[in-house]
Short mmCIF file of C-alpha atoms and ligand atoms in Angstrom, two decimals:
data_model
loop_
_atom_site.label_atom_id
_atom_site.label_comp_id
_atom_site.label_asym_id
_atom_site.label_seq_id
_atom_site.Cartn_x
_atom_site.Cartn_y
_atom_site.Cartn_z
CA MET N 1 -3.36 91.07 63.34
CA LYS N 2 -3.09 90.13 59.69
CA PHE N 3 -3.69 86.61 58.41
CA ARG N 4 -3.69 84.95 55.00
CA LEU N 5 -5.72 81.79 55.07
CA TYR N 6 -5.96 79.04 52.49
CA ARG N 7 -9.60 78.57 51.60
CA TYR N 8 -11.08 75.75 49.54
CA HIS N 9 -14.70 74.73 49.31
CA PRO N 10 -14.99 71.99 46.72
CA GLU N 11 -18.79 72.27 46.42
CA SER N 12 -18.49 75.90 45.27
CA GLY N 13 -16.68 74.79 42.12
CA GLU N 14 -14.09 77.52 42.73
CA LYS N 15 -10.36 77.03 42.85
CA PRO N 16 -8.58 77.28 46.21
CA PHE N 17 -7.63 80.87 47.08
CA MET N 18 -5.84 82.83 49.80
CA GLN N 19 -8.10 84.98 51.96
CA ASP N 20 -6.79 88.06 53.76
CA VAL N 21 -8.24 88.42 57.24
CA ASP N 22 -7.81 91.23 59.76
CA LEU N 23 -8.40 90.27 63.36
CA ASP N 24 -8.48 92.56 66.35
CA LEU N 25 -6.61 90.48 68.91
CA ASP N 26 -3.86 91.01 71.44
CA PRO N 27 -1.29 88.30 70.66
CA ALA N 28 0.18 88.29 74.17
CA GLY N 29 0.01 84.79 75.62
CA LYS N 30 -2.21 83.51 72.82
CA MET N 31 -1.65 80.69 70.41
CA LEU N 32 -2.41 80.54 66.70
CA LEU N 33 -5.35 78.22 67.39
CA ASP N 34 -6.96 80.93 69.56
CA ALA N 35 -6.77 83.32 66.61
CA LEU N 36 -8.15 80.77 64.15
CA LEU N 37 -11.07 80.03 66.46
CA ALA N 38 -11.71 83.77 66.83
CA ILE N 39 -11.78 84.04 63.03
CA LYS N 40 -14.11 81.05 62.86
CA ALA N 41 -16.40 82.79 65.35
CA GLN N 42 -16.75 85.60 62.79
CA ASP N 43 -16.93 83.32 59.77
CA GLU N 44 -18.14 79.87 60.63
CA THR N 45 -17.38 78.52 57.15
CA LEU N 46 -13.67 78.31 58.07
CA SER N 47 -12.95 74.62 58.59
CA LEU N 48 -10.15 73.15 60.67
CA ARG N 49 -9.53 70.20 62.96
CA ARG N 50 -8.58 70.61 66.61
CA SER N 51 -9.36 68.88 69.85
CA CYS N 52 -7.06 68.96 72.87
CA ARG N 53 -5.72 72.52 72.30
CA GLU N 54 -2.51 71.60 74.17
CA GLY N 55 -0.28 69.71 71.74
CA VAL N 56 -1.41 66.24 72.74
CA CYS N 57 -3.92 65.00 70.15
CA GLY N 58 -2.06 66.01 67.00
CA SER N 59 -5.18 67.04 65.09
CA ASP N 60 -4.42 70.70 64.33
CA ALA N 61 -1.23 70.29 62.31
CA MET N 62 -1.02 72.89 59.54
CA ASN N 63 1.50 74.81 57.50
CA VAL N 64 2.21 78.15 59.17
CA ASN N 65 4.47 80.63 57.38
CA GLY N 66 5.96 77.72 55.46
CA LYS N 67 6.53 75.39 58.40
CA ASN N 68 4.39 72.49 59.62
CA ARG N 69 3.28 73.13 63.18
CA LEU N 70 0.51 72.50 65.69
CA ALA N 71 -1.60 75.66 65.82
CA CYS N 72 -2.44 75.15 69.49
CA ILE N 73 1.17 75.37 70.70
CA THR N 74 2.40 77.99 68.24
CA PRO N 75 2.59 81.37 70.04
CA LEU N 76 1.14 84.19 67.93
CA SER N 77 3.87 86.52 69.16
CA GLU N 78 6.61 84.60 67.36
CA LEU N 79 4.91 84.67 63.94
CA LYS N 80 5.67 87.23 61.25
CA GLN N 81 2.62 88.97 59.81
CA PRO N 82 0.70 88.41 57.65
CA ILE N 83 0.52 84.93 59.14
CA GLU N 84 0.06 82.57 56.23
CA VAL N 85 -1.84 79.42 57.15
CA ARG N 86 -2.20 76.53 54.73
CA PRO N 87 -3.22 72.89 55.03
CA LEU N 88 -0.43 70.31 55.45
CA PRO N 89 1.40 69.86 52.13
CA GLY N 90 1.49 66.57 50.27
CA LEU N 91 -1.98 65.34 51.27
CA PRO N 92 -5.27 65.87 49.41
CA VAL N 93 -7.23 68.86 50.79
CA ILE N 94 -10.80 68.11 51.83
CA ARG N 95 -11.68 71.72 52.64
CA ASP N 96 -9.81 74.76 53.98
CA LEU N 97 -7.24 73.50 56.49
CA ILE N 98 -8.54 69.92 56.60
CA VAL N 99 -6.55 67.30 54.72
CA ASP N 100 -7.27 63.66 53.98
CA MET N 101 -4.95 61.80 56.37
CA GLU N 102 -5.63 58.39 54.82
CA PRO N 103 -2.35 58.11 52.82
CA PHE N 104 -0.51 58.88 56.07
CA TYR N 105 -2.50 56.37 58.14
CA LYS N 106 -2.19 53.74 55.44
CA GLN N 107 1.60 53.85 55.74
CA TYR N 108 1.30 53.84 59.52
CA ARG N 109 -0.89 50.71 59.44
CA SER N 110 1.56 49.02 57.09
CA ILE N 111 4.23 48.80 59.80
CA LYS N 112 1.85 46.90 62.15
CA PRO N 113 1.89 49.41 64.99
CA TRP N 114 1.13 46.99 67.78
CA LEU N 115 3.09 44.61 69.98
CA ILE N 116 3.52 41.17 68.41
CA ASN N 117 4.16 38.50 71.02
CA ASP N 118 2.76 35.00 70.74
CA ASP N 119 4.04 33.77 74.10
CA PRO N 120 1.33 32.76 76.59
CA GLU N 121 0.22 35.81 78.50
CA PRO N 122 2.00 36.10 81.84
CA GLU N 123 -0.05 36.54 84.99
CA VAL N 124 1.36 40.01 85.51
CA GLU N 125 2.40 42.50 82.86
CA ARG N 126 5.15 41.72 80.36
CA LEU N 127 7.94 43.37 82.29
CA GLN N 128 10.85 45.36 80.89
CA SER N 129 14.12 46.33 82.52
CA PRO N 130 14.59 50.08 82.95
CA GLU N 131 17.32 49.92 80.27
CA ASP N 132 15.01 48.20 77.76
CA ARG N 133 12.30 50.70 78.55
CA ALA N 134 14.72 53.56 77.96
CA LEU N 135 15.18 52.38 74.35
CA LEU N 136 11.62 53.51 73.64
CA ASP N 137 12.28 57.09 74.70
CA GLY N 138 12.13 59.42 71.74
CA ALA N 139 9.92 57.01 69.82
CA TYR N 140 6.78 56.37 71.83
CA GLU N 141 5.97 60.07 72.29
CA CYS N 142 4.81 60.51 68.68
CA ILE N 143 1.26 61.90 68.47
CA LEU N 144 0.82 61.08 64.75
CA CYS N 145 0.25 64.69 63.79
CA ALA N 146 1.92 64.12 60.36
CA CYS N 147 3.95 67.35 60.57
CA CYS N 148 7.08 65.33 59.74
CA THR N 149 5.79 63.07 56.97
CA THR N 150 4.11 65.91 55.10
CA ALA N 151 7.34 67.95 55.29
CA CYS N 152 9.31 65.11 53.69
CA PRO N 153 9.99 65.54 49.95
CA SER N 154 10.43 61.77 49.59
CA PHE N 155 6.87 61.32 50.86
CA TRP N 156 5.57 64.00 48.49
CA TRP N 157 7.02 62.13 45.49
CA ASN N 158 6.07 58.60 46.59
CA PRO N 159 3.24 58.72 49.18
CA GLU N 160 1.98 55.31 48.07
CA LYS N 161 5.33 53.58 48.47
CA PHE N 162 7.47 55.42 51.03
CA VAL N 163 6.50 54.74 54.64
CA GLY N 164 7.58 58.24 55.69
CA PRO N 165 9.28 59.47 58.85
CA ALA N 166 6.34 59.02 61.25
CA GLY N 167 5.70 55.44 60.11
CA LEU N 168 9.39 54.59 60.21
CA LEU N 169 9.81 56.08 63.68
CA GLN N 170 6.92 53.90 64.88
CA ALA N 171 8.37 50.89 63.06
CA TYR N 172 11.54 51.45 65.04
CA ARG N 173 9.57 51.86 68.27
CA PHE N 174 8.36 48.25 67.93
CA ILE N 175 11.68 46.91 66.64
CA ALA N 176 13.34 48.39 69.73
CA ASP N 177 10.72 46.99 72.13
CA SER N 178 12.16 44.10 74.16
CA ARG N 179 8.69 42.55 74.44
CA ASP N 180 8.13 42.39 70.68
CA GLU N 181 8.98 39.11 68.94
CA ALA N 182 8.55 40.09 65.30
CA THR N 183 11.80 41.97 64.77
CA ALA N 184 12.90 39.92 61.76
CA ALA N 185 9.51 40.19 60.08
CA ARG N 186 9.43 43.92 60.79
CA LEU N 187 12.84 44.38 59.19
CA ASP N 188 11.71 42.29 56.20
CA ASN N 189 8.66 44.50 55.90
CA LEU N 190 10.83 47.62 55.68
CA GLU N 191 13.78 46.37 53.60
CA ASP N 192 12.80 47.89 50.28
CA PRO N 193 14.16 50.59 47.96
CA TYR N 194 10.87 52.47 48.32
CA ARG N 195 9.48 51.68 51.75
CA LEU N 196 12.66 52.61 53.64
CA TYR N 197 15.42 53.66 51.30
CA ARG N 198 13.55 56.62 49.77
CA CYS N 199 14.78 58.48 52.86
CA HIS N 200 17.75 60.58 51.79
CA GLY N 201 18.43 62.04 55.22
CA ILE N 202 17.17 65.50 54.32
CA MET N 203 16.05 65.91 57.95
CA ASN N 204 13.01 68.07 57.21
CA CYS N 205 11.19 65.69 59.53
CA VAL N 206 13.41 66.53 62.51
CA ASP N 207 12.93 70.23 61.85
CA ALA N 208 9.15 69.84 61.67
CA CYS N 209 8.37 67.60 64.65
CA PRO N 210 6.51 69.65 67.30
CA LYS N 211 7.39 67.01 69.92
CA GLY N 212 11.12 67.35 69.29
CA LEU N 213 11.48 63.77 68.03
CA ASN N 214 14.15 62.60 65.59
CA PRO N 215 12.80 60.22 62.92
CA THR N 216 16.05 60.46 60.91
CA GLU N 217 17.98 58.91 63.78
CA ALA N 218 15.46 56.06 64.07
CA ILE N 219 15.70 55.50 60.30
CA GLY N 220 19.49 55.35 60.64
CA ARG N 221 19.13 52.69 63.34
CA ILE N 222 16.83 50.61 61.15
CA LYS N 223 19.41 50.82 58.36
CA SER N 224 22.22 49.73 60.69
CA LEU N 225 20.15 46.75 61.85
CA LEU N 226 19.57 45.78 58.22
CA VAL N 227 23.26 46.11 57.43
CA LYS N 228 24.24 44.13 60.52
CA ARG N 229 22.07 41.17 59.65
CA ARG N 230 23.43 41.16 56.12
CA VAL N 231 27.19 41.61 56.46
CA MET Q 1 -2.82 43.85 47.18
CA LYS Q 2 -3.80 43.83 50.80
CA SER Q 3 -0.77 45.04 52.67
CA ALA Q 4 2.54 46.43 51.53
CA THR Q 5 5.70 44.60 52.39
CA GLY Q 6 9.37 44.86 51.64
CA SER Q 7 11.04 43.46 48.55
CA HIS Q 8 14.06 42.45 50.67
CA THR Q 9 16.38 44.54 48.54
CA GLY Q 10 17.87 47.97 48.82
CA THR Q 11 20.34 47.43 51.64
CA GLY Q 12 23.08 46.34 49.22
CA THR Q 13 22.54 49.37 47.03
CA TRP Q 14 22.63 51.66 50.03
CA LEU Q 15 25.86 50.01 51.22
CA VAL Q 16 27.42 50.47 47.76
CA GLN Q 17 26.56 54.16 47.91
CA ARG Q 18 28.14 54.54 51.36
CA ALA Q 19 31.24 52.47 50.56
CA THR Q 20 31.95 54.27 47.27
CA ALA Q 21 31.46 57.60 49.05
CA VAL Q 22 34.25 56.64 51.45
CA VAL Q 23 36.50 55.48 48.59
CA LEU Q 24 35.92 58.76 46.73
CA ALA Q 25 36.50 60.88 49.82
CA VAL Q 26 39.89 59.23 50.32
CA ALA Q 27 40.98 58.67 46.72
CA LEU Q 28 40.07 62.00 45.09
CA PRO Q 29 42.22 64.18 47.38
CA GLY Q 30 44.88 61.43 47.32
CA LEU Q 31 45.02 61.53 43.54
CA MET Q 32 45.38 65.32 43.53
CA ILE Q 33 48.76 65.07 45.25
CA PRO Q 34 50.84 63.48 42.42
CA PHE Q 35 49.06 65.74 39.90
CA LEU Q 36 49.79 68.93 41.80
CA ALA Q 37 53.33 67.80 42.56
CA ALA Q 38 54.14 67.12 38.89
CA MET Q 39 51.93 69.71 37.14
CA PRO Q 40 52.78 68.29 33.70
CA LEU Q 41 52.66 70.87 30.92
CA ASP Q 42 53.54 68.78 27.87
CA PHE Q 43 52.73 65.34 26.48
CA ALA Q 44 55.94 63.77 27.77
CA GLY Q 45 55.24 65.09 31.23
CA TRP Q 46 51.75 63.57 31.21
CA GLN Q 47 53.15 60.27 29.96
CA ALA Q 48 55.72 60.17 32.75
CA LEU Q 49 53.05 60.99 35.34
CA PHE Q 50 50.86 58.09 34.26
CA ALA Q 51 53.74 55.65 33.94
CA PRO Q 52 53.46 53.89 37.34
CA LEU Q 53 51.03 50.98 37.13
CA TRP Q 54 49.71 51.53 40.67
CA LEU Q 55 48.63 55.06 39.82
CA ARG Q 56 46.73 53.88 36.78
CA MET Q 57 45.10 51.11 38.82
CA LEU Q 58 44.12 53.64 41.47
CA ILE Q 59 42.60 55.95 38.88
CA LEU Q 60 40.63 53.10 37.37
CA LEU Q 61 39.39 52.05 40.82
CA THR Q 62 38.35 55.60 41.61
CA GLY Q 63 36.61 55.88 38.25
CA ALA Q 64 34.72 52.66 38.92
CA ALA Q 65 33.71 53.87 42.40
CA LEU Q 66 32.55 57.16 40.90
CA ALA Q 67 30.47 55.30 38.31
CA LEU Q 68 28.86 53.08 40.96
CA HIS Q 69 28.18 56.08 43.19
CA ALA Q 70 26.65 57.99 40.29
CA TRP Q 71 24.54 54.96 39.39
CA VAL Q 72 22.95 54.77 42.85
CA GLY Q 73 22.42 58.54 42.85
CA MET Q 74 20.79 58.58 39.41
CA ARG Q 75 18.66 55.56 40.32
CA ASP Q 76 17.47 57.44 43.42
CA ILE Q 77 16.57 60.49 41.37
CA PHE Q 78 14.63 58.38 38.86
CA MET Q 79 12.82 56.49 41.64
CA ASP Q 80 11.85 59.80 43.22
CA TYR Q 81 10.61 61.61 40.13
CA ILE Q 82 10.05 59.25 37.18
CA HIS Q 83 7.00 57.18 37.95
CA PRO Q 84 6.08 55.44 34.64
CA THR Q 85 7.90 52.11 34.97
CA GLY Q 86 8.83 51.75 31.30
CA LEU Q 87 10.38 55.20 31.10
CA ARG Q 88 12.25 54.61 34.36
CA LEU Q 89 13.68 51.32 33.09
CA ALA Q 90 14.78 53.00 29.85
CA LEU Q 91 16.54 55.75 31.82
CA TYR Q 92 18.19 53.16 34.09
CA LEU Q 93 19.50 51.42 31.01
CA ALA Q 94 20.77 54.66 29.45
CA VAL Q 95 22.63 55.61 32.63
CA MET Q 96 24.06 52.11 33.04
CA VAL Q 97 25.34 52.04 29.47
CA THR Q 98 26.82 55.54 29.77
CA LEU Q 99 28.56 54.81 33.08
CA ALA Q 100 29.82 51.36 32.14
CA GLY Q 101 30.98 52.77 28.79
CA SER Q 102 32.84 55.57 30.56
CA VAL Q 103 34.67 53.14 32.82
CA VAL Q 104 35.64 50.94 29.86
CA TRP Q 105 36.81 54.05 28.01
CA LEU Q 106 38.82 55.14 31.03
CA ALA Q 107 40.48 51.71 31.15
CA ALA Q 108 41.23 51.92 27.43
CA VAL Q 109 42.83 55.35 27.84
CA LEU Q 110 44.87 54.29 30.87
CA PHE Q 111 46.08 50.97 29.52
CA GLY Q 112 45.83 51.67 25.79
CA ALA Q 113 48.59 52.09 23.24
CA ALA Q 114 49.75 55.66 23.93
CA LEU Q 115 50.25 55.19 27.67
CA GLY Q 116 50.84 51.47 27.60
CA SER Q 117 53.78 51.74 25.22
CA ALA Q 118 55.34 54.43 27.36
CA ALA Q 119 55.19 52.23 30.46
S1 SF4 H 301 15.30 62.50 56.82
FE1 SF4 H 301 14.27 61.01 55.53
S2 SF4 H 301 12.24 60.83 56.38
FE2 SF4 H 301 13.12 62.72 57.24
S3 SF4 H 301 12.41 64.33 55.85
FE3 SF4 H 301 14.35 63.59 55.12
S4 SF4 H 301 13.93 62.03 53.56
FE4 SF4 H 301 12.09 62.37 54.81
S1 SF4 H 302 7.25 62.14 64.72
FE1 SF4 H 302 6.69 64.18 65.46
S2 SF4 H 302 5.99 65.27 63.62
FE2 SF4 H 302 6.01 63.11 63.14
S3 SF4 H 302 3.91 62.45 63.49
FE3 SF4 H 302 5.11 62.03 65.35
S4 SF4 H 302 4.83 63.82 66.65
FE4 SF4 H 302 4.16 64.41 64.59
S1 FES H 303 -5.46 70.61 69.22
FE1 FES H 303 -4.53 68.76 69.93
S2 FES H 303 -2.51 68.99 69.25
FE2 FES H 303 -3.33 70.93 68.77
#
């Protein structure tokens, strides 16, 4: 199988380049991560992140033939050769396929991704009705792989200021949570021409999400809540 | 600056963009009807077409909605791509002056001497 891999080793002083690799491998039933690990077995200088190898940890997001995907759940058989593998776009590259996730995490932290509830702790759990719990479906499943945010042109242009689809989806996850008491403060935190309204509904994020989530819809709901409390 | 927070603005601008989009979607096809029906070929024909006050008001309203819509769109483009604040402000100002000037000009044409006297 033919691959074209993005290679960058900052200590070498060389510019990033694309490396052509031929690998003798039967693609049947195998994922892209299997191939990358086989290549790494031949050339241990190839650097990439991975952990769970089953689409749960979100660490092996990369740009494959122009689309952001998780290597571990991307079947080799559905990829056109040469398979071009690059690091996620829009984030600084540390080496090869490893990017600096800090700008992404910084935006994630900015939405306070934890439950805010100052009521005295109940003796049992803070209970939710099945209906309230259902509001979190489609939001809590995010694995923070950054496939969506790094596919979003608005994030490319303003990574410092725009929260990005992953952060906004998580912001909505806590706004929608019946146990959270900080809804107004959360909306205040987002109501901003840059933090929220840089989203132009391009929907690259929906196309990219390997978990089938829909950040654009969550962003639309945040906007409706903001409109409702204003008009 | 420890943590980012919202500036509590932006919702109004977004609403203006949506509302003017609706106005334009209704008014632009609506305005085409009297034009296509009359198809004026000479000056007198044009004058007669623009004679009703309501039509001129509608055109002015549509022009204003178009200007507001264009303003939000241009502002979005500048916020996306033009990062030096001074340059962005200068471009905002240029667009505002151009759009406001165009609406004033449109009003002058619609309610000015040539058409006004014919009404
Ligand atoms: S819908 Fe919004 S958040 Fe999603 S990719 Fe487009 S601009 Fe980005
Ligand atoms: S929303 Fe989807 S693409 Fe975005 S970080 Fe979460 S799991 Fe990844
Ligand atoms: S290795 Fe965990 S998501 Fe791919």
